[in-house]
Tab-separated table of C-alpha atoms in Angstrom:
chain	number	residue	atom	x	y	z
A	21	MET	CA	0.059	-0.021	0.039
A	22	ARG	CA	1.529	3.273	-0.970
A	23	MET	CA	1.539	6.082	1.794
A	24	THR	CA	1.824	9.613	1.715
A	25	THR	CA	2.961	11.329	5.051
A	26	TYR	CA	2.543	14.686	6.231
A	27	TRP	CA	4.463	16.405	9.029
A	28	LEU	CA	2.338	18.820	11.000
A	29	GLU	CA	4.389	21.527	12.928
A	30	HIS	CA	1.270	21.727	15.077
A	31	ALA	CA	-1.843	19.903	15.273
A	32	TRP	CA	-5.170	20.118	16.912
A	33	LEU	CA	-5.951	16.770	18.034
A	34	ASP	CA	-9.700	17.459	19.226
A	35	THR	CA	-8.771	18.564	22.863
A	36	HIS	CA	-5.357	20.071	22.583
A	37	VAL	CA	-2.612	21.572	20.324
A	38	GLU	CA	0.497	19.027	20.118
A	39	PRO	CA	3.596	19.935	18.341
A	40	GLY	CA	5.421	17.825	15.884
A	41	VAL	CA	2.739	15.173	14.308
A	42	THR	CA	3.301	12.859	11.510
A	43	VAL	CA	0.062	11.633	9.741
A	44	GLU	CA	0.209	9.070	7.568
A	45	VAL	CA	-2.244	8.391	4.542
A	46	SER	CA	-3.034	5.435	2.226
A	47	GLU	CA	-3.193	6.613	-1.476
A	48	THR	CA	-5.504	4.023	-1.731
A	49	ASP	CA	-8.644	5.234	-0.125
A	50	GLY	CA	-7.453	8.604	1.318
A	51	ARG	CA	-7.600	7.877	5.024
A	52	ILE	CA	-5.255	8.329	7.935
A	53	THR	CA	-3.215	5.057	8.746
A	54	ALA	CA	-1.200	6.478	11.385
A	55	VAL	CA	-0.720	9.302	13.746
A	56	SER	CA	2.351	9.717	15.882
A	57	THR	CA	3.301	12.537	18.308
A	58	GLY	CA	6.729	13.667	19.412
A	59	VAL	CA	8.126	14.141	16.063
A	60	GLU	CA	10.327	17.204	16.358
A	61	MET	CA	11.720	17.687	12.999
A	62	CYS	CA	10.138	16.787	9.401
A	63	PRO	CA	11.258	13.309	8.503
A	64	PRO	CA	12.754	12.620	5.247
A	65	GLY	CA	10.099	12.428	2.429
A	66	ALA	CA	7.434	13.892	4.111
A	67	THR	CA	5.539	16.970	3.360
A	68	ALA	CA	5.739	19.593	5.915
A	69	LEU	CA	2.577	21.775	7.016
A	70	ARG	CA	4.204	24.608	9.067
A	71	GLY	CA	1.603	26.399	11.338
A	72	LEU	CA	-1.524	24.756	13.196
A	73	THR	CA	-3.049	22.126	11.388
A	74	LEU	CA	-6.989	21.256	12.006
A	75	PRO	CA	-9.361	18.882	10.914
A	76	GLY	CA	-10.871	19.913	7.353
A	77	LEU	CA	-13.757	22.398	7.725
A	78	SER	CA	-17.234	21.533	6.609
A	79	ASN	CA	-19.620	24.283	5.348
A	80	ALA	CA	-22.919	22.586	5.867
A	81	HIS	CA	-25.176	24.894	4.075
A	82	SER	CA	-24.177	26.515	0.794
A	83	HIS	CA	-26.340	28.020	-2.302
A	84	ALA	CA	-23.068	28.431	-4.812
A	85	PHE	CA	-25.245	30.652	-6.959
A	86	HIS	CA	-25.869	33.121	-4.138
A	87	ARG	CA	-21.891	34.063	-4.396
A	88	ALA	CA	-23.099	35.986	-7.395
A	89	LEU	CA	-25.261	38.324	-5.097
A	90	ARG	CA	-22.150	39.508	-2.689
A	91	SER	CA	-22.094	43.243	-2.829
A	92	THR	CA	-24.930	43.930	-5.187
A	93	VAL	CA	-27.331	43.129	-2.385
A	94	GLN	CA	-25.591	45.401	0.057
A	95	VAL	CA	-26.739	48.568	-1.883
A	96	GLY	CA	-29.424	50.326	0.040
A	97	SER	CA	-31.967	48.566	2.381
A	98	GLY	CA	-34.669	46.280	2.567
A	99	THR	CA	-35.548	42.731	3.784
A	100	PHE	CA	-35.142	39.177	3.320
A	101	TRP	CA	-38.158	39.674	0.935
A	102	THR	CA	-36.479	42.171	-1.303
A	103	TRP	CA	-33.098	40.089	-1.013
A	104	ARG	CA	-34.878	37.168	-2.557
A	105	GLU	CA	-36.386	39.418	-5.757
A	106	VAL	CA	-32.382	39.868	-6.279
A	107	MET	CA	-31.616	36.696	-6.213
A	108	TYR	CA	-34.430	35.149	-8.216
A	109	GLY	CA	-32.994	37.594	-10.895
A	110	VAL	CA	-29.546	35.511	-10.622
A	111	ALA	CA	-31.277	32.278	-10.430
A	112	SER	CA	-33.079	32.880	-13.653
A	113	ARG	CA	-30.015	33.183	-15.707
A	114	LEU	CA	-28.059	30.286	-14.705
A	115	THR	CA	-27.566	27.413	-17.075
A	116	PRO	CA	-25.637	24.216	-16.613
A	117	ASP	CA	-22.631	25.643	-18.035
A	118	SER	CA	-22.564	28.771	-16.295
A	119	TYR	CA	-23.544	27.003	-13.079
A	120	TYR	CA	-20.545	24.816	-13.455
A	121	ASP	CA	-18.312	27.909	-13.715
A	122	LEU	CA	-19.409	29.818	-11.098
A	123	ALA	CA	-19.527	26.823	-8.536
A	124	ARG	CA	-16.003	25.601	-9.385
A	125	ALA	CA	-14.835	29.007	-8.441
A	126	VAL	CA	-17.029	29.173	-5.317
A	127	TYR	CA	-15.737	25.756	-4.361
A	128	ALA	CA	-12.323	26.874	-4.897
A	129	GLU	CA	-12.815	29.835	-2.768
A	130	MET	CA	-14.033	27.440	-0.219
A	131	ALA	CA	-10.862	25.365	-0.410
A	132	LEU	CA	-8.884	28.477	-0.280
A	133	ALA	CA	-10.632	28.877	3.177
A	134	GLY	CA	-9.865	25.436	4.584
A	135	ILE	CA	-13.174	23.901	3.664
A	136	THR	CA	-12.923	20.120	2.604
A	137	SER	CA	-16.719	19.249	2.585
A	138	VAL	CA	-19.860	21.325	1.440
A	139	GLY	CA	-23.636	20.647	1.725
A	140	GLU	CA	-25.069	22.314	-1.388
A	141	PHE	CA	-28.612	22.968	-0.794
A	142	HIS	CA	-29.911	22.830	-4.497
A	143	TYR	CA	-33.023	23.818	-5.976
A	144	VAL	CA	-32.435	25.388	-9.532
A	145	HIS	CA	-33.544	22.123	-10.944
A	146	HIS	CA	-35.019	22.812	-14.446
A	147	ALA	CA	-34.687	25.164	-17.313
A	148	PRO	CA	-36.418	28.754	-17.299
A	149	GLY	CA	-40.364	27.956	-17.259
A	150	GLY	CA	-39.867	25.089	-15.415
A	151	THR	CA	-38.952	22.497	-18.543
A	152	PRO	CA	-36.758	19.787	-17.872
A	153	TYR	CA	-33.508	19.476	-19.222
A	154	ALA	CA	-32.997	16.551	-21.646
A	155	HIS	CA	-30.742	15.099	-18.491
A	156	PRO	CA	-32.980	15.959	-15.612
A	157	ASN	CA	-30.264	16.257	-13.113
A	158	ALA	CA	-28.020	18.723	-15.434
A	159	MET	CA	-27.723	21.384	-12.877
A	160	GLY	CA	-27.004	19.122	-9.927
A	161	GLU	CA	-24.292	16.993	-12.290
A	162	ALA	CA	-22.780	20.506	-12.882
A	163	LEU	CA	-22.684	20.980	-9.218
A	164	ILE	CA	-21.126	17.746	-8.852
A	165	ALA	CA	-18.461	18.222	-11.446
A	166	ALA	CA	-17.624	21.839	-9.899
A	167	ALA	CA	-16.768	20.268	-6.581
A	168	SER	CA	-14.850	17.562	-8.309
A	169	ASP	CA	-12.763	19.950	-10.573
A	170	ALA	CA	-12.328	22.376	-7.038
A	171	GLY	CA	-11.195	19.320	-5.328
A	172	ILE	CA	-13.635	18.945	-2.435
A	173	ARG	CA	-16.190	16.678	-1.137
A	174	ILE	CA	-19.775	17.499	-1.895
A	175	THR	CA	-23.233	16.275	-0.420
A	176	LEU	CA	-25.661	17.323	-3.085
A	177	LEU	CA	-28.671	18.004	-0.774
A	178	ASP	CA	-31.226	17.895	-3.775
A	179	THR	CA	-34.414	20.103	-2.739
A	180	ALA	CA	-38.124	19.397	-3.217
A	181	TYR	CA	-39.479	22.993	-3.901
A	182	LEU	CA	-43.072	22.761	-4.794
A	183	SER	CA	-45.207	25.976	-3.645
A	184	SER	CA	-44.737	29.710	-3.187
A	185	GLY	CA	-46.286	29.373	0.006
A	186	PHE	CA	-48.493	26.943	1.819
A	187	GLY	CA	-49.965	25.158	-1.115
A	188	ALA	CA	-50.142	28.043	-3.769
A	189	ALA	CA	-48.732	27.368	-7.122
A	190	PRO	CA	-45.063	28.260	-7.579
A	191	ASN	CA	-44.601	31.945	-9.146
A	192	SER	CA	-43.132	32.608	-12.622
A	193	HIS	CA	-39.357	32.552	-10.938
A	194	GLN	CA	-39.994	29.272	-8.844
A	195	LEU	CA	-41.107	27.425	-12.033
A	196	ARG	CA	-37.473	26.245	-12.404
A	197	PHE	CA	-37.238	25.046	-8.910
A	198	SER	CA	-40.556	22.829	-9.040
A	199	ASP	CA	-41.150	18.973	-9.911
A	200	GLY	CA	-44.880	19.441	-9.542
A	201	THR	CA	-45.036	16.941	-6.836
A	202	ALA	CA	-42.588	15.123	-4.279
A	203	GLU	CA	-43.334	11.894	-6.082
A	204	ALA	CA	-41.849	13.399	-9.011
A	205	TRP	CA	-39.037	14.769	-7.365
A	206	ALA	CA	-38.219	11.463	-6.036
A	207	GLN	CA	-38.003	9.759	-9.053
A	208	ARG	CA	-35.905	12.159	-10.651
A	209	VAL	CA	-33.147	12.333	-7.791
A	210	SER	CA	-33.069	8.612	-7.549
A	211	SER	CA	-31.125	8.107	-10.463
A	212	LEU	CA	-28.497	10.022	-8.574
A	213	THR	CA	-25.573	7.918	-7.248
A	214	ASP	CA	-22.834	8.305	-4.655
A	215	SER	CA	-19.067	8.075	-4.652
A	216	ALA	CA	-15.976	8.443	-2.909
A	217	PHE	CA	-16.351	12.600	-2.784
A	218	VAL	CA	-20.137	12.465	-3.284
A	219	ARG	CA	-22.927	11.875	-1.295
A	220	HIS	CA	-26.682	12.731	-2.213
A	221	GLY	CA	-28.995	13.782	0.324
A	222	ALA	CA	-32.593	15.570	0.494
A	223	ALA	CA	-33.858	18.907	1.587
A	224	ILE	CA	-37.290	20.466	2.103
A	225	HIS	CA	-36.730	24.041	0.994
A	226	SER	CA	-39.033	24.835	3.830
A	227	VAL	CA	-42.732	24.293	5.089
A	228	ARG	CA	-44.157	27.185	2.954
A	229	ALA	CA	-42.426	25.612	-0.170
A	230	VAL	CA	-43.507	22.025	0.617
A	231	PRO	CA	-47.368	21.159	1.122
A	232	ALA	CA	-47.601	19.405	4.465
A	233	THR	CA	-49.299	16.317	2.358
A	234	GLU	CA	-45.761	16.029	0.603
A	235	LEU	CA	-43.629	16.376	3.506
A	236	ALA	CA	-43.601	12.510	4.487
A	237	THR	CA	-42.573	11.586	0.781
A	238	VAL	CA	-39.402	13.647	0.823
A	239	ALA	CA	-38.485	12.046	4.463
A	240	LYS	CA	-38.935	8.518	3.466
A	241	TRP	CA	-36.908	9.000	0.566
A	242	ALA	CA	-34.198	9.929	2.887
A	243	GLN	CA	-35.036	7.280	5.639
A	244	ASP	CA	-34.980	4.644	2.869
A	245	ARG	CA	-31.357	5.877	2.075
A	246	GLU	CA	-30.210	6.754	5.419
A	247	ALA	CA	-29.325	9.818	3.667
A	248	PRO	CA	-28.962	13.463	5.398
A	249	LEU	CA	-32.298	15.464	5.231
A	250	HIS	CA	-32.077	19.264	5.621
A	251	VAL	CA	-34.730	22.164	5.641
A	252	HIS	CA	-34.911	25.750	5.981
A	253	LEU	CA	-36.683	26.476	9.696
A	254	SER	CA	-38.342	29.269	11.253
A	255	GLU	CA	-35.669	31.581	9.604
A	256	GLN	CA	-38.459	34.460	9.231
A	257	THR	CA	-41.139	35.349	11.922
A	258	ALA	CA	-43.386	35.591	8.479
A	259	GLU	CA	-42.959	31.952	7.722
A	260	ASN	CA	-44.041	31.152	11.294
A	261	ASP	CA	-47.230	33.343	11.177
A	262	ALA	CA	-48.358	31.866	8.004
A	263	CYS	CA	-47.786	28.281	9.045
A	264	GLN	CA	-50.051	28.856	12.155
A	265	ALA	CA	-52.576	30.448	9.941
A	266	ALA	CA	-52.594	27.367	7.723
A	267	HIS	CA	-51.924	24.594	10.221
A	268	GLY	CA	-52.554	25.997	13.463
A	269	CYS	CA	-49.109	24.877	14.809
A	270	THR	CA	-45.182	26.019	14.274
A	271	PRO	CA	-43.276	24.567	11.345
A	272	THR	CA	-41.361	22.735	13.679
A	273	GLN	CA	-44.336	20.985	15.190
A	274	LEU	CA	-45.165	20.329	11.403
A	275	LEU	CA	-42.341	18.705	10.562
A	276	ALA	CA	-42.670	16.275	13.678
A	277	ASP	CA	-46.112	15.624	12.496
A	278	HIS	CA	-45.064	14.309	9.057
A	279	GLY	CA	-41.928	12.532	10.379
A	280	VAL	CA	-39.292	14.751	9.150
A	281	LEU	CA	-37.109	15.238	12.514
A	282	GLY	CA	-34.814	13.041	13.437
A	283	PRO	CA	-31.046	12.351	13.974
A	284	ARG	CA	-30.170	12.579	10.218
A	285	THR	CA	-32.222	15.795	9.689
A	286	THR	CA	-30.931	19.033	10.302
A	287	GLY	CA	-32.742	22.019	10.305
A	288	VAL	CA	-31.207	25.373	8.941
A	289	HIS	CA	-31.511	28.864	10.952
A	290	ASN	CA	-34.035	27.338	13.614
A	291	THR	CA	-34.124	30.958	14.284
A	292	HIS	CA	-37.700	31.893	15.513
A	293	LEU	CA	-38.371	28.761	17.941
A	294	THR	CA	-40.828	28.490	20.711
A	295	GLU	CA	-39.723	26.585	23.964
A	296	SER	CA	-41.799	23.507	22.722
A	297	ASP	CA	-39.931	23.820	19.409
A	298	ILE	CA	-36.578	23.478	21.159
A	299	ALA	CA	-37.868	20.459	23.037
A	300	LEU	CA	-39.046	18.805	19.918
A	301	LEU	CA	-35.440	19.267	17.916
A	302	GLY	CA	-33.382	18.459	20.883
A	303	SER	CA	-35.573	15.206	22.015
A	304	SER	CA	-35.383	13.933	18.413
A	305	SER	CA	-31.795	14.817	18.050
A	306	THR	CA	-32.285	16.848	14.903
A	307	GLY	CA	-29.384	18.991	14.321
A	308	THR	CA	-29.022	22.846	13.669
A	309	CYS	CA	-26.944	24.621	10.894
A	310	MET	CA	-26.329	28.099	11.911
A	311	CYS	CA	-25.368	30.604	9.332
A	312	PRO	CA	-24.624	34.098	11.227
A	313	THR	CA	-23.127	35.819	8.413
A	314	THR	CA	-26.010	35.327	6.510
A	315	GLU	CA	-28.583	35.607	9.174
A	316	ARG	CA	-27.046	38.964	10.218
A	317	ASP	CA	-26.694	40.236	6.518
A	318	LEU	CA	-30.578	39.487	6.171
A	319	ALA	CA	-31.374	40.856	9.541
A	320	ASP	CA	-32.904	37.524	10.460
A	321	GLY	CA	-32.307	37.583	14.053
A	322	ILE	CA	-30.179	35.679	16.378
A	323	GLY	CA	-31.319	31.873	16.845
A	324	PRO	CA	-31.367	30.056	20.278
A	325	ALA	CA	-27.768	28.069	19.638
A	326	VAL	CA	-27.154	27.614	23.454
A	327	GLN	CA	-30.523	26.305	24.190
A	328	LEU	CA	-30.875	23.969	21.264
A	329	GLN	CA	-27.424	22.533	22.114
A	330	ARG	CA	-28.461	22.052	25.719
A	331	ALA	CA	-31.466	20.399	24.532
A	332	GLY	CA	-29.473	17.815	22.331
A	333	SER	CA	-29.637	19.398	19.014
A	334	PRO	CA	-26.097	19.045	17.548
A	335	LEU	CA	-24.535	22.267	15.888
A	336	SER	CA	-23.007	23.033	12.796
A	337	LEU	CA	-21.991	25.938	10.526
A	338	GLY	CA	-22.650	27.207	6.824
A	339	SER	CA	-21.898	30.361	5.010
A	340	ASP	CA	-25.356	30.188	3.237
A	341	SER	CA	-25.736	33.238	1.013
A	342	HIS	CA	-21.806	33.800	0.806
A	343	ALA	CA	-21.873	37.018	1.738
A	344	VAL	CA	-18.457	35.886	3.310
A	345	ILE	CA	-16.718	32.487	2.906
A	346	ASP	CA	-15.324	32.061	6.104
A	347	LEU	CA	-15.953	29.132	8.832
A	348	PHE	CA	-13.634	30.844	11.269
A	349	GLU	CA	-15.946	33.653	11.409
A	350	GLU	CA	-19.142	31.714	11.480
A	351	ALA	CA	-17.505	30.038	14.286
A	352	ARG	CA	-16.713	33.441	16.090
A	353	ALA	CA	-19.949	35.069	15.177
A	354	MET	CA	-22.102	32.206	16.693
A	355	GLU	CA	-20.371	32.980	19.913
A	356	LEU	CA	-20.093	36.784	19.823
A	357	ASN	CA	-23.769	36.941	18.883
A	358	GLU	CA	-24.552	35.082	21.868
A	359	ARG	CA	-22.567	37.329	24.097
A	360	LEU	CA	-24.449	40.353	22.589
A	361	ARG	CA	-27.780	38.935	23.202
A	362	SER	CA	-27.068	37.578	26.843
A	363	ARG	CA	-24.651	40.066	27.886
A	364	THR	CA	-22.355	37.280	29.144
A	365	ARG	CA	-18.759	35.754	27.457
A	366	GLY	CA	-17.735	31.792	27.235
A	367	HIS	CA	-21.246	30.130	25.775
A	368	TRP	CA	-18.697	27.612	23.779
A	369	THR	CA	-15.099	26.953	24.047
A	370	ALA	CA	-12.760	27.421	21.299
A	371	ALA	CA	-12.765	23.334	20.558
A	372	ALA	CA	-16.591	23.071	20.779
A	373	LEU	CA	-16.720	25.903	17.953
A	374	LEU	CA	-13.958	24.280	16.054
A	375	ARG	CA	-16.321	20.705	16.050
A	376	ALA	CA	-19.226	22.580	15.214
A	377	ALA	CA	-17.248	23.929	11.942
A	378	SER	CA	-15.749	20.302	11.580
A	379	ALA	CA	-16.664	17.284	12.865
A	380	THR	CA	-20.533	18.073	13.755
A	381	GLY	CA	-20.706	19.451	10.126
A	382	HIS	CA	-19.021	16.678	7.916
A	383	ALA	CA	-21.548	14.078	10.096
A	384	ALA	CA	-24.656	16.373	9.130
A	385	LEU	CA	-23.703	16.018	5.729
A	386	GLY	CA	-23.209	12.095	5.786
A	387	TRP	CA	-19.100	12.246	6.421
A	388	ALA	CA	-19.193	10.860	10.002
A	389	ASP	CA	-15.879	9.438	9.303
A	390	ALA	CA	-14.408	13.147	8.852
A	391	GLY	CA	-13.474	15.835	11.027
A	392	VAL	CA	-10.865	14.172	13.346
A	393	ILE	CA	-7.276	13.654	12.987
A	394	GLU	CA	-6.831	9.849	14.044
A	395	PRO	CA	-6.287	6.762	12.124
A	396	GLY	CA	-9.503	5.512	10.148
A	397	ALA	CA	-10.454	8.939	9.555
A	398	LEU	CA	-10.688	10.805	5.973
A	399	ALA	CA	-7.234	12.514	5.532
A	400	ASP	CA	-9.024	15.981	5.156
A	401	LEU	CA	-6.753	18.616	6.833
A	402	THR	CA	-6.588	22.520	6.975
A	403	THR	CA	-3.433	24.362	8.020
A	404	ILE	CA	-3.662	27.981	9.137
A	405	ALA	CA	-0.112	30.311	9.474
A	406	LEU	CA	0.342	31.328	12.771
A	407	ASP	CA	2.762	34.237	11.812
A	408	THR	CA	0.368	36.377	9.929
A	409	VAL	CA	-0.991	39.970	11.352
A	410	ARG	CA	-3.983	38.297	12.727
A	411	THR	CA	-2.427	34.973	14.303
A	412	ALA	CA	1.032	36.196	15.525
A	413	GLY	CA	1.975	36.459	19.024
A	414	PRO	CA	-0.234	33.798	20.940
A	415	VAL	CA	1.577	30.501	21.904
A	416	PRO	CA	0.911	27.495	19.719
A	417	ILE	CA	-0.742	25.828	22.504
A	418	LEU	CA	-3.719	28.714	22.407
A	419	GLY	CA	-4.057	27.603	18.754
A	420	ALA	CA	-7.705	26.769	18.972
A	421	GLU	CA	-8.515	30.187	20.386
A	422	THR	CA	-6.126	31.792	17.869
A	423	ALA	CA	-8.041	29.785	14.851
A	424	VAL	CA	-11.620	30.701	16.149
A	425	PHE	CA	-11.299	34.368	17.741
A	426	ALA	CA	-8.335	35.816	15.385
A	427	ALA	CA	-7.938	33.874	12.234
A	428	SER	CA	-9.933	33.962	8.929
A	429	GLY	CA	-9.862	32.186	5.537
A	430	ALA	CA	-7.029	34.285	4.498
A	431	ASP	CA	-4.709	32.565	7.001
A	432	VAL	CA	-5.426	29.140	5.548
A	433	ARG	CA	-2.043	27.947	4.019
A	434	HIS	CA	-2.724	24.486	3.287
A	435	THR	CA	-5.843	22.253	2.458
A	436	ILE	CA	-5.692	18.534	1.949
A	437	VAL	CA	-9.000	16.320	0.841
A	438	GLY	CA	-8.443	12.562	0.703
A	439	GLY	CA	-4.747	13.100	1.259
A	440	ARG	CA	-4.276	15.309	-1.566
A	441	GLN	CA	-2.957	18.855	-1.421
A	442	VAL	CA	-5.739	21.083	-2.936
A	443	VAL	CA	-4.417	24.207	-1.880
A	444	ARG	CA	-0.651	24.639	-1.595
A	445	ASP	CA	1.233	27.885	0.202
A	446	GLY	CA	-2.295	29.462	-0.026
A	447	VAL	CA	-2.650	29.140	-4.007
A	448	HIS	CA	-5.238	26.388	-5.233
A	449	THR	CA	-3.620	23.655	-7.392
A	450	ALA	CA	-6.253	23.420	-9.805
A	451	VAL	CA	-7.746	26.804	-9.940
A	452	PRO	CA	-4.623	29.025	-9.077
A	453	ASP	CA	-6.662	32.215	-10.386
A	454	THR	CA	-9.497	31.804	-8.197
A	455	ALA	CA	-10.467	35.383	-8.055
A	456	GLY	CA	-10.417	35.514	-12.015
A	457	ALA	CA	-12.392	32.487	-12.129
A	458	LEU	CA	-15.059	34.445	-9.747
A	459	ALA	CA	-14.763	37.546	-11.582
A	460	ALA	CA	-15.583	35.960	-14.959
A	461	SER	CA	-18.071	33.891	-13.982
A	462	ILE	CA	-20.098	36.052	-11.974
A	463	GLY	CA	-19.536	38.911	-14.690
A	464	ALA	CA	-21.222	36.569	-17.052
A	465	LEU	CA	-24.254	36.295	-14.949
A	466	HIS	CA	-24.644	40.035	-14.684
A	467	GLY	CA	-23.542	41.030	-18.010
């Protein structure tokens, strides 16, 4: 068995920083076969990763095409709902080819920020007007190809999106998103297959976009395949009010009533919840994906992450609309948002926040064997420099605190996925001009 060896100047081993660590990786399956500590010098033939190496980060919630909205939606004011109209305009111009170009650049940007797996919440399925492509999954396949060429893992969370709101027909923008019925959605996505770097899961866009009578079909599809199931949940108070008017209960209760909650399910945002909602999510071990940079950008509010975790809901993180792509900022924001709301400090340790940004996120996407540096785990690693203007000064033993409370994605020097170096010395090995690729693909959509 051929092996690749990495020497980590400093490594975060889940509970502490360890200096001088070697990691051996099988080139056959990209898994860690051995971890050795106390190795003071880089052994002959090993690749040195100088700085602090962490488990690869997981972006548990992404809409790749939203990257084209960055700055454009910052002009003037508005609400989530006015932001949504701008988003529809960009979505209407996507084709399989243009989506591939954009997503490849976006996923390369993620790799540069230390992200090794992404959960793509994908709902732009069909041609404008709702006509299926000759290959019905052409848009999803473009995203998979983009992730492959950018060198990161992807969980394609193929999304059921059937209604403009609690049973109303899709509007003209949403026709691209809709398969008509959950059964038709299930037939389309059932032709997709997993691979070494690809997982397939399901998503319910929201309780307003999937009628209650259709929820169980999506949940059963995911259950039968033991696949992840994600759902936008209580992001807006308007959604809660409309659900109460339509069904006499909260969105969380509606999902519970139709068998959607459970340990393979993740609610995204979970912002405006009642105490009963929190208890339902926690008791069912339904996960919570917080997206603080998007939630603050859209003025959504601050979700009850502390209470959710205490109730039993595992926490993961996502960059969602990609106002920024920086999992260190997402982790930091979750803690700092809670400090502002509660006026107390220290709700999570740096270690707990790193786990939310890595192991818990990978598990929420179906990669339960990622997110740790230990034998048998997937060899997905992220190295940040400890000598930049943001990270210089603290002793290495405080590496977790430095990563979460000082570093940014710009401090990432190396990203390794399945034992293969995707980012080397801050440059993407396959997309060396990532900025140019972003500019060109976004410019083509706005042109």
